XYZ file of C-alpha atoms in Angstrom:
48
model
C 0.000 0.000 0.000
C 2.779 2.401 0.921
C 4.487 1.758 -2.412
C 1.383 2.835 -4.373
C 1.026 5.953 -2.191
C 4.643 6.871 -2.903
C 4.035 6.280 -6.607
C 1.052 8.642 -6.556
C 2.895 11.393 -4.671
C 5.890 10.935 -6.977
C 3.675 11.331 -10.039
C 2.149 14.486 -8.549
C 5.604 15.884 -7.781
C 6.681 15.173 -11.346
C 3.641 17.105 -12.550
C 4.644 19.916 -10.181
C 1.741 19.295 -7.803
C 2.875 17.945 -4.415
C 0.099 16.037 -2.640
C 0.008 18.520 0.257
C -0.385 21.474 -2.083
C -3.173 19.710 -3.978
C -5.081 19.076 -0.736
C -4.526 22.697 0.345
C -5.771 23.873 -3.055
C -8.971 21.877 -2.624
C -9.475 23.383 0.849
C -8.841 26.882 -0.523
C -11.381 26.352 -3.315
C -14.095 25.273 -0.863
C -13.267 28.183 1.479
C -13.391 30.619 -1.445
C -16.759 29.184 -2.493
C -18.135 29.647 1.027
C -16.917 33.261 1.273
C -18.352 34.042 -2.179
C -21.737 32.661 -1.108
C -21.722 34.769 2.079
C -20.809 37.879 0.057
C -23.731 37.205 -2.303
C -26.028 36.944 0.709
C -24.796 40.338 1.974
C -25.295 41.937 -1.451
C -28.887 40.654 -1.572
C -29.756 42.531 1.630
C -31.658 45.789 0.930
C -29.629 48.970 1.447
C -30.744 51.005 4.456
């Protein structure tokens, strides 16, 4: 099992995408999506 994991991380590193960075990128995308949704909610509020 460990060998296949090392193969996957090695392939990602060869592509220039370390596994940790890829996971962080996924987390950043979801966080960005959440903040964008909250901003849309604020924009929908009527101006006082």
